[in-house]
Coordinates of C-alpha atoms and ligand atoms in Angstrom, one line a residue:
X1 CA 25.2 42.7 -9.5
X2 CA 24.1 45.3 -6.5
X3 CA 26.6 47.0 -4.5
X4 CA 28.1 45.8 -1.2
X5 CA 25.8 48.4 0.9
X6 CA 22.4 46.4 -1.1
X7 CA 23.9 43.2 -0.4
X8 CA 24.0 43.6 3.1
X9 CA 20.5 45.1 3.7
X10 CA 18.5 43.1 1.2
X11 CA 20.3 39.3 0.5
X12 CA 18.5 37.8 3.1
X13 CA 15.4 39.0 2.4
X14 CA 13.7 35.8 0.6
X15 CA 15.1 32.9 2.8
X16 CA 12.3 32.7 5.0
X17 CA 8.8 33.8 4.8
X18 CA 8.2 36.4 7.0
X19 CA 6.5 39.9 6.7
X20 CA 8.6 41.5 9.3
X21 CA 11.0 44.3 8.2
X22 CA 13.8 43.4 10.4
X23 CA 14.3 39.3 10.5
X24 CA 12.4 37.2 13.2
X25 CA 14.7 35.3 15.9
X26 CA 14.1 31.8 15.5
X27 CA 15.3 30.6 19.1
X28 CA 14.4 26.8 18.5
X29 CA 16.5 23.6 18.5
X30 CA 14.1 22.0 16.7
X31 CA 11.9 22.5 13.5
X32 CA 8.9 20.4 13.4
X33 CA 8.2 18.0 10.4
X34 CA 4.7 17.7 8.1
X35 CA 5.1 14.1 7.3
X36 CA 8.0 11.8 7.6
X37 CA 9.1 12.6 4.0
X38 CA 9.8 16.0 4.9
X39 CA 11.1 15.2 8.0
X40 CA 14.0 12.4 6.3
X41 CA 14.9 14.9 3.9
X42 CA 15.7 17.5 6.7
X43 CA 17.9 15.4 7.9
X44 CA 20.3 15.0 4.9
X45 CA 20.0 18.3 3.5
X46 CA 23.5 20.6 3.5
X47 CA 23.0 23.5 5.6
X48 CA 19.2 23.1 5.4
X49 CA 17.7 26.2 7.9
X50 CA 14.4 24.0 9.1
X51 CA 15.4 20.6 10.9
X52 CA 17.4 21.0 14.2
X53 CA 19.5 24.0 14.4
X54 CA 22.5 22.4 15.0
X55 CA 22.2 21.3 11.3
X56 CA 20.7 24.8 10.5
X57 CA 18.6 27.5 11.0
X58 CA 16.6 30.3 9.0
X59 CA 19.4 32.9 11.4
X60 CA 22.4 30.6 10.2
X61 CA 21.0 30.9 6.5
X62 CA 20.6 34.7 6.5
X63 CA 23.5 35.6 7.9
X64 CA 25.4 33.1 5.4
X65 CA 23.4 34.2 2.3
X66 CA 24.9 37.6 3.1
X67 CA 28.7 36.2 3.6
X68 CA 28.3 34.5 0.3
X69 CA 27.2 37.2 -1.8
X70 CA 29.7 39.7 -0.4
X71 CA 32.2 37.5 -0.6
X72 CA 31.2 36.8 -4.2
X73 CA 31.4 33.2 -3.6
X74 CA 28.5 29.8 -4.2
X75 CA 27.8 29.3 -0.7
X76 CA 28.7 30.2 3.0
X77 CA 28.3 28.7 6.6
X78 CA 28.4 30.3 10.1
X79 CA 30.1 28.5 12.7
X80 CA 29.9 29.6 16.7
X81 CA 33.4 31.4 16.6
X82 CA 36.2 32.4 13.9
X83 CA 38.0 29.2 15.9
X84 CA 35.3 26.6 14.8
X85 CA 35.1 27.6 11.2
X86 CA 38.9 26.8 11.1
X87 CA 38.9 23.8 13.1
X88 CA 35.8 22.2 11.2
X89 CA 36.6 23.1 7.9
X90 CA 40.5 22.0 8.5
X91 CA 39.1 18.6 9.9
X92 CA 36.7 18.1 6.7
X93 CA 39.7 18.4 4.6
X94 CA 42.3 16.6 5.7
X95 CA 43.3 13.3 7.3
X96 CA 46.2 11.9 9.1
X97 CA 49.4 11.6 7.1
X98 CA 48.6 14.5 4.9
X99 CA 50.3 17.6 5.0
X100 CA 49.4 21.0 5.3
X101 CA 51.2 24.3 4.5
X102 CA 50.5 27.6 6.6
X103 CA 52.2 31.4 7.2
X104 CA 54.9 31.9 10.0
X105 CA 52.9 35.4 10.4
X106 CA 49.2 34.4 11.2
X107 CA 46.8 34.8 14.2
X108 CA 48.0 32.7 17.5
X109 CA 44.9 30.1 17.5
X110 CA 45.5 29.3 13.8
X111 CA 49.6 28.9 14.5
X112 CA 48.7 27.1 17.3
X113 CA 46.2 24.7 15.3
X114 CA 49.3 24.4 12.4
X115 CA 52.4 23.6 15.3
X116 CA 50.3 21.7 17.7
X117 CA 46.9 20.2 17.1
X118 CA 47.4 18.8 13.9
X119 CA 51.2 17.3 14.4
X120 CA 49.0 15.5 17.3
X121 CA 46.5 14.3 15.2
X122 CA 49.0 12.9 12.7
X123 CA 49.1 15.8 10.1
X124 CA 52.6 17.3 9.0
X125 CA 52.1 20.8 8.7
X126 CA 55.3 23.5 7.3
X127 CA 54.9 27.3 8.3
X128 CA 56.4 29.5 5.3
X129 CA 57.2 33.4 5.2
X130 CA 54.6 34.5 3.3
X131 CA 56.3 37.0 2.1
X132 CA 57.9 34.9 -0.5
X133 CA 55.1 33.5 -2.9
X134 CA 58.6 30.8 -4.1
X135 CA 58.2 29.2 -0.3
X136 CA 54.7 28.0 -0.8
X137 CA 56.3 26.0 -3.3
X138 CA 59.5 25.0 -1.9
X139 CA 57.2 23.6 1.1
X140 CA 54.8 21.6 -1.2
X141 CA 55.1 17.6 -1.4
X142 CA 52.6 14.6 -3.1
X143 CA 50.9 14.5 0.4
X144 CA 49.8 18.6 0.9
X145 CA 46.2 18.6 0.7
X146 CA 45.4 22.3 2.4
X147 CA 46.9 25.8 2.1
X148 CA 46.1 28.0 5.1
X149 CA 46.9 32.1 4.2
X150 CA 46.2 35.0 6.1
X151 CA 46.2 38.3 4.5
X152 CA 47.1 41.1 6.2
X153 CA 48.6 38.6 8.8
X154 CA 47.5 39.0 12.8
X155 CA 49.5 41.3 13.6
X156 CA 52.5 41.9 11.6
X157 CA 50.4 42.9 8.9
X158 CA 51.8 41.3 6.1
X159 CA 50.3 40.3 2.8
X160 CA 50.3 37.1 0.9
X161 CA 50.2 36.9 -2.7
X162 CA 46.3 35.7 -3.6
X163 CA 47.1 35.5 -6.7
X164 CA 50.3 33.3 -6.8
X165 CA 49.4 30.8 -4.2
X166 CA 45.9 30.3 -5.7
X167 CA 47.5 29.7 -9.2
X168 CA 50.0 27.2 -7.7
X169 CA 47.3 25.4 -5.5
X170 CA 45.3 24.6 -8.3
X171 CA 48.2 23.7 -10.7
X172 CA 48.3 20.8 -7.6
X173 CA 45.0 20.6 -7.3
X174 CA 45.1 21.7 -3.3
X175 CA 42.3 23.1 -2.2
X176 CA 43.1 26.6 -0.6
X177 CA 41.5 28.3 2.4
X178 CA 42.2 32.4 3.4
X179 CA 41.5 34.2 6.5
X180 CA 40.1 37.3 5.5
X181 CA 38.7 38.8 9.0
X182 CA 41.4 41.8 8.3
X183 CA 40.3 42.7 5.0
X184 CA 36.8 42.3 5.5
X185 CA 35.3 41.2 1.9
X186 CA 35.2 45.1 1.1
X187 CA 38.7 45.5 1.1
X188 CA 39.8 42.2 -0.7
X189 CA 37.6 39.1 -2.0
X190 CA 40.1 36.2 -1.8
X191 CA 37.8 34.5 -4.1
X192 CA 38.5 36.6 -6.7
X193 CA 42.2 35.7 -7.3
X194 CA 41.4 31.8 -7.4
X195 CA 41.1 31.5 -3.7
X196 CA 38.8 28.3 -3.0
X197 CA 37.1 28.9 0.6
X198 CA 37.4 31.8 2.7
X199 CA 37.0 32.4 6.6
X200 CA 36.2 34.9 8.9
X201 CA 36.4 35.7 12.5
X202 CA 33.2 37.3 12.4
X203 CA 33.5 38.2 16.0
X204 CA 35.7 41.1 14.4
X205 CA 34.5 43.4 11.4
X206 CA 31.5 41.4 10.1
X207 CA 29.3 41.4 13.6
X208 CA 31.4 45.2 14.1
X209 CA 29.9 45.6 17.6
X210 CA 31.8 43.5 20.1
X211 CA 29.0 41.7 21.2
X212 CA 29.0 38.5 19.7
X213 CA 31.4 35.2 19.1
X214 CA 30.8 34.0 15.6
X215 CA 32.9 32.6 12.7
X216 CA 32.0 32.0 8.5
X217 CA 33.0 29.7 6.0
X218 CA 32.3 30.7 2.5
X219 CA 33.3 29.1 -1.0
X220 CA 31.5 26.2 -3.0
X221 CA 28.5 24.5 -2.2
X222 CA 30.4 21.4 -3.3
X223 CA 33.1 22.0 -0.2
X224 CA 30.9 23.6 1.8
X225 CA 28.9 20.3 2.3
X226 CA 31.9 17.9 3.3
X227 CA 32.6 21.1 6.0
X228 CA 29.5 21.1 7.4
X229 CA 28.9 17.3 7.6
X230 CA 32.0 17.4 9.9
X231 CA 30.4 20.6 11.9
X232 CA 27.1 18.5 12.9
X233 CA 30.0 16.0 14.7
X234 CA 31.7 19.0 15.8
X235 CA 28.8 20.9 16.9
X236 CA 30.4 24.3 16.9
X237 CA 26.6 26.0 16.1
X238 CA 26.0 29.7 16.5
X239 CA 23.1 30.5 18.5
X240 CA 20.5 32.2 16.2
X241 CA 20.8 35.0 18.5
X242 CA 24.2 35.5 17.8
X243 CA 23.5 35.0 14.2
X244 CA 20.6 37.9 14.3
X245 CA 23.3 40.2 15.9
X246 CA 26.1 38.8 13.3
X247 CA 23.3 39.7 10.3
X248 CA 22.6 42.8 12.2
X249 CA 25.8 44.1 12.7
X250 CA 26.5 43.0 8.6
X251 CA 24.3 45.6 7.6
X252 CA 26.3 48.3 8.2
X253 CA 29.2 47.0 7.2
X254 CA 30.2 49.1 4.3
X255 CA 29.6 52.0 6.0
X256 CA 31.9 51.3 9.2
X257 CA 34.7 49.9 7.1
X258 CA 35.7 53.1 5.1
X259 CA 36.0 54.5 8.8
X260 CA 38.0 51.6 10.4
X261 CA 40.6 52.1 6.9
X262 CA 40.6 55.9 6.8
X263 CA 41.4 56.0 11.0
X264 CA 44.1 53.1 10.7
X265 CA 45.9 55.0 7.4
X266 CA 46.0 58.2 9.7
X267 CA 47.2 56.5 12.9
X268 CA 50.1 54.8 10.6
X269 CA 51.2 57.9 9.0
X270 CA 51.3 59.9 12.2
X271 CA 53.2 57.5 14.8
X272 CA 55.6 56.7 11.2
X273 CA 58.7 58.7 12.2
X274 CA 57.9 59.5 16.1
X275 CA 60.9 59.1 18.1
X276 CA 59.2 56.2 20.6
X277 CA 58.5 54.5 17.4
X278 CA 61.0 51.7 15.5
X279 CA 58.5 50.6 12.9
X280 CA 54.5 51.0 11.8
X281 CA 53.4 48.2 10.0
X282 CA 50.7 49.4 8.2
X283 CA 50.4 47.8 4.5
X284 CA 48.8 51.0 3.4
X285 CA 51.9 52.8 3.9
X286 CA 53.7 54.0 0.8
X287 CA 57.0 52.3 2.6
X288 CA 55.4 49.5 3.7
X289 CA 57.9 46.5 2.1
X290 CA 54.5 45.2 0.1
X291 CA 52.4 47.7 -0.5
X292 CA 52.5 47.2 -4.2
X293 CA 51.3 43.9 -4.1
X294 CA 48.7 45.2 -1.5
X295 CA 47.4 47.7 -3.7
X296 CA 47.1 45.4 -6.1
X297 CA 44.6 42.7 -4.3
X298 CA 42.8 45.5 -1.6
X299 CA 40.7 48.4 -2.1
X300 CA 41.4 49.8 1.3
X301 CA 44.3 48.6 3.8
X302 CA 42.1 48.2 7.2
X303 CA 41.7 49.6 10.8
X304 CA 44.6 47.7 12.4
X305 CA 48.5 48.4 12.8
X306 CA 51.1 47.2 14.0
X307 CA 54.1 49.7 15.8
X308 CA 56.7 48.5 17.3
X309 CA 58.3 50.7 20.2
X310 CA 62.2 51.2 20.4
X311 CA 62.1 50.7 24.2
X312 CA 60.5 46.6 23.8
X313 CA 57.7 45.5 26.3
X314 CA 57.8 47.6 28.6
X315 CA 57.3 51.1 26.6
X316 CA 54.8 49.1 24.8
X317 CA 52.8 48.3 27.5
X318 CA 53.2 52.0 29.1
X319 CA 51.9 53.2 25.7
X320 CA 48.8 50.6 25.8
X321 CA 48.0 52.1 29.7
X322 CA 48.4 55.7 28.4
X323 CA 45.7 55.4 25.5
X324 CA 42.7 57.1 26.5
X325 CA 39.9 55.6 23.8
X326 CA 41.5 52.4 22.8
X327 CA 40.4 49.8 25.5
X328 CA 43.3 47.1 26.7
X329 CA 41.7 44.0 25.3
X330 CA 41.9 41.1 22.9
X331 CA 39.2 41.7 20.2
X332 CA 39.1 44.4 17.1
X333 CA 36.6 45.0 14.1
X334 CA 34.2 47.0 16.8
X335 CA 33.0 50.2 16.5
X336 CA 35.5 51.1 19.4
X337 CA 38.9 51.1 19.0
X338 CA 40.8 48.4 21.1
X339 CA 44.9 47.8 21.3
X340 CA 46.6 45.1 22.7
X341 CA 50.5 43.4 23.5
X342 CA 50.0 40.8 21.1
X343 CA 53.0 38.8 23.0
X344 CA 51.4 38.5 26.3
X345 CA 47.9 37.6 24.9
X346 CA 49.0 34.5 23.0
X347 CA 50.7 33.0 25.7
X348 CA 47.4 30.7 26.5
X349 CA 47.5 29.1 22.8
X350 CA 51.7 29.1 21.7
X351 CA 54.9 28.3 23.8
X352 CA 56.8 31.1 24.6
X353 CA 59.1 29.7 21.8
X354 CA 56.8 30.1 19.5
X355 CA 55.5 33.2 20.6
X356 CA 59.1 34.5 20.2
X357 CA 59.5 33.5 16.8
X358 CA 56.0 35.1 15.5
X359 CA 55.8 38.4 17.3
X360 CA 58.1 40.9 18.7
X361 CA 58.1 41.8 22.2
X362 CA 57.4 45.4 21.7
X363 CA 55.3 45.5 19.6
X364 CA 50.8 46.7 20.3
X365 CA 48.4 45.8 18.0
X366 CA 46.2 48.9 17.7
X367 CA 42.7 48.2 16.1
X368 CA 41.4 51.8 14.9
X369 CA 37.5 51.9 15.3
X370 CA 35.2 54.4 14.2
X371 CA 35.8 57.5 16.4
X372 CA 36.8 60.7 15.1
X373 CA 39.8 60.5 13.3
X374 CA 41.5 63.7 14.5
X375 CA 40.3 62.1 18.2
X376 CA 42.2 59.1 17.7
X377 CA 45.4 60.5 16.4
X378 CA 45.5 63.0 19.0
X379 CA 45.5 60.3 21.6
X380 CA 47.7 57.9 20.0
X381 CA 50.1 61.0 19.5
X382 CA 50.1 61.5 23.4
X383 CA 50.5 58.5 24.5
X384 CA 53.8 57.9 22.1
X385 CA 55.3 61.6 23.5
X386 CA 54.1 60.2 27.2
X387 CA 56.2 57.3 26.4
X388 CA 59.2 59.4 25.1
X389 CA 58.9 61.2 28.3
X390 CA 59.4 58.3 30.8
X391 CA 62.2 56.8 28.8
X392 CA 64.2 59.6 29.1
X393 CA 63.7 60.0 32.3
X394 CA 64.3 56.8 33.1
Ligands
PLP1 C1 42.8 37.1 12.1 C2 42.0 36.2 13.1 N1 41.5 35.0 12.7 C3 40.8 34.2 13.5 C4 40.6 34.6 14.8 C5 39.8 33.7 15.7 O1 38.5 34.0 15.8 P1 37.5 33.8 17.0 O2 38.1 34.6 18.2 O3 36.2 34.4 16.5 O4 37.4 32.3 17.2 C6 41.0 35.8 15.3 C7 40.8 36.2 16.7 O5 41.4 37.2 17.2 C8 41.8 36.7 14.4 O6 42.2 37.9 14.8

């Protein structure tokens, strides 16, 4: 089995015939047909890459081969943003009057899909702590049919136990699905510890560079197929643009992501114990309440933390207008580093109720890029003792 840093550069290479180094575009919505044999089978075929691209394209097909064989799973799928891999792959797999369990910690859209799209559509749903690997099974019944984890959780940073929901999913037989955009696949392959599918904002880590909206599905061909017969009603299709820049971005993956963990270990240790500073939730840190468990499922612990001010909102949002290099806005996974008041961003997808039961007020989300780590620290350092400074004079 190659490396991670093969993988991405060479597991495309023999979906479609071409003798350029660097992948052709294929900006068509259409494929044209040799006889009407061909043509019929295009049409049925599970994420074929050569009918119409909304049912696939040679882009869609690289970028997925790559997904797939990083993720160390059958098959993958791209989807036009992190969103539409979770919307159509939730649709594919459940109906209404089923049930589905997800994490009281977990990224706004996908809380928001959990307490209010689904209880619309005539799906129970139970959030759990996902701390406690016993609530996944105190919240089970005869009619759960999907188990949504996020690990580390947007943006508390807490972990799930892979291992322990997997084993009790499949002692059910309920298929599980993980959100692994944190991690990134070469930090933690959910797939691994009995995890069935696995998704991805790939707007984040995966595509790296903050120029594109993209989402992957990866897991069994088998699954796979029931998702994307949903996405061709859904029609949440990446653009094979985007899909060139997603598989363009991936091939540097391995070499950003040692970056994005090695800045976001340093930026926990050094606001950990600065006076402006209640808590750092970092899973990487030694006294982080699961790090153990952490350890024990990820290679590296990411480019994002959590740290939660003393003085609430509004000493976090002084900090967030005191950074120099991290950028006020709602993305992370890019090259640059980006922080953001995960309160007031949500408030377009969760009540303020709900809001106030997921996420602190004073707490930023800082996503470490790639800069220079002494650059970072020394920023993030400056804006904490700016901070300090205004409260006491206050
Ligand atoms: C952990 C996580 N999952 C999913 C999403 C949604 O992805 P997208 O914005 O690509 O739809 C995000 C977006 O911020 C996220 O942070």
């Amino acid at each position: 089995m190659p490396g991670s840093s093969t993988i991405t550069v060479h597991a495309d290479r023999e979906i479609h015939p071409s003798r350029a180094v660097a992948p052709p575009i294929y900006q068509t919505a259409a494929f044209w047909a040799e006889d009407g044999e061909t043509f019929a089978r295009g049409a049925v075929e599970p994420r074929g890459k050569d009918f119409y691209t909304r049912f696939g394209n040679p882009n869609h097909a690289q970028a997925a081969a790559v997904v797939a064989e990083l993720e160390g799973t059958e098959a993958a799928m791209v989807t036009a943003s992190g969103m539409a891999a979770l919307t159509t792959a939730v649709l594919a797999l459940v109906s209404a009057g089923d049930h589905v369990i997800g994490q009281k910690s977990a990224y706004g859209g996908t809380g928001s899909v959990l307490l209010n799209l689904l209880p619309r559509l005539g799906v129970s749903t139970s959030v759990v702590d996902q701390t406690d690997p016993e609530a996944f099974a105190k919240a089970l019944t005869p009619r759960t049919r999907l188990i949504l984890v996020e690990t580390p959780s947007n943006p508390l940073l807490q972990v799930t136990d892979l291992r322990a929901v997997a084993e009790l999913a499949r002692a059910h037989g309920v298929p599980t699905l993980a959100d692994n955009t944190f991690a990134t696949p070469l930090n933690s392959r959910p797939a691994d510890y009995g995890i069935d599918l696995v998704w991805h904002s790939a707007t984040k880590y995966l595509n790296g560079h903050t120029d594109v909206s993209a989402g992957v599905i990866a897991g069994p061909a088998e699954l796979l197929n029931r998702i994307w017969d949903v996405g061709l009603l859904t029609g949440a299709t990446l653009g094979p643009i985007d899909a060139w820049l997603l598989l363009r971005g991936m091939r540097t993956l391995p070499l950003r992501v040692p970056r994005h963990n090695a800045n976001g270990l340093a930026l926990a240790q050094a606001l950990s114990g600065h006076p402006a500073v209640a808590k750092v939730h970092y899973p990487g840190l030694a006294s982080h309440p699961q790090h153990k468990l952490a350890a024990s499922q990820m290679s590296g612990f990411g480019g994002v933390l959590g740290i939660e001010f003393t003085g609430g909102f509004e000493t976090a949002d002084a900090f967030l207008g005191k950074l120099r290099y991290s950028l006020r806005s709602a993305s992370l996974g890019g090259v640059e580093s980006l922080a953001v008041h995960p309160a007031s961003m949500w408030r377009g997808m969760l009540s303020e109720e709900q809001i106030a039961e997921s996420v602190p007020l004073g707490l930023v989300r800082l996503a470490a890029g790639t800069e220079d780590t002494a650059d970072l620290v020394a920023d993030a350092l400056a804006a904490a003792d700016a901070v300090l400074t205004m409260t006491a004079n206050a």
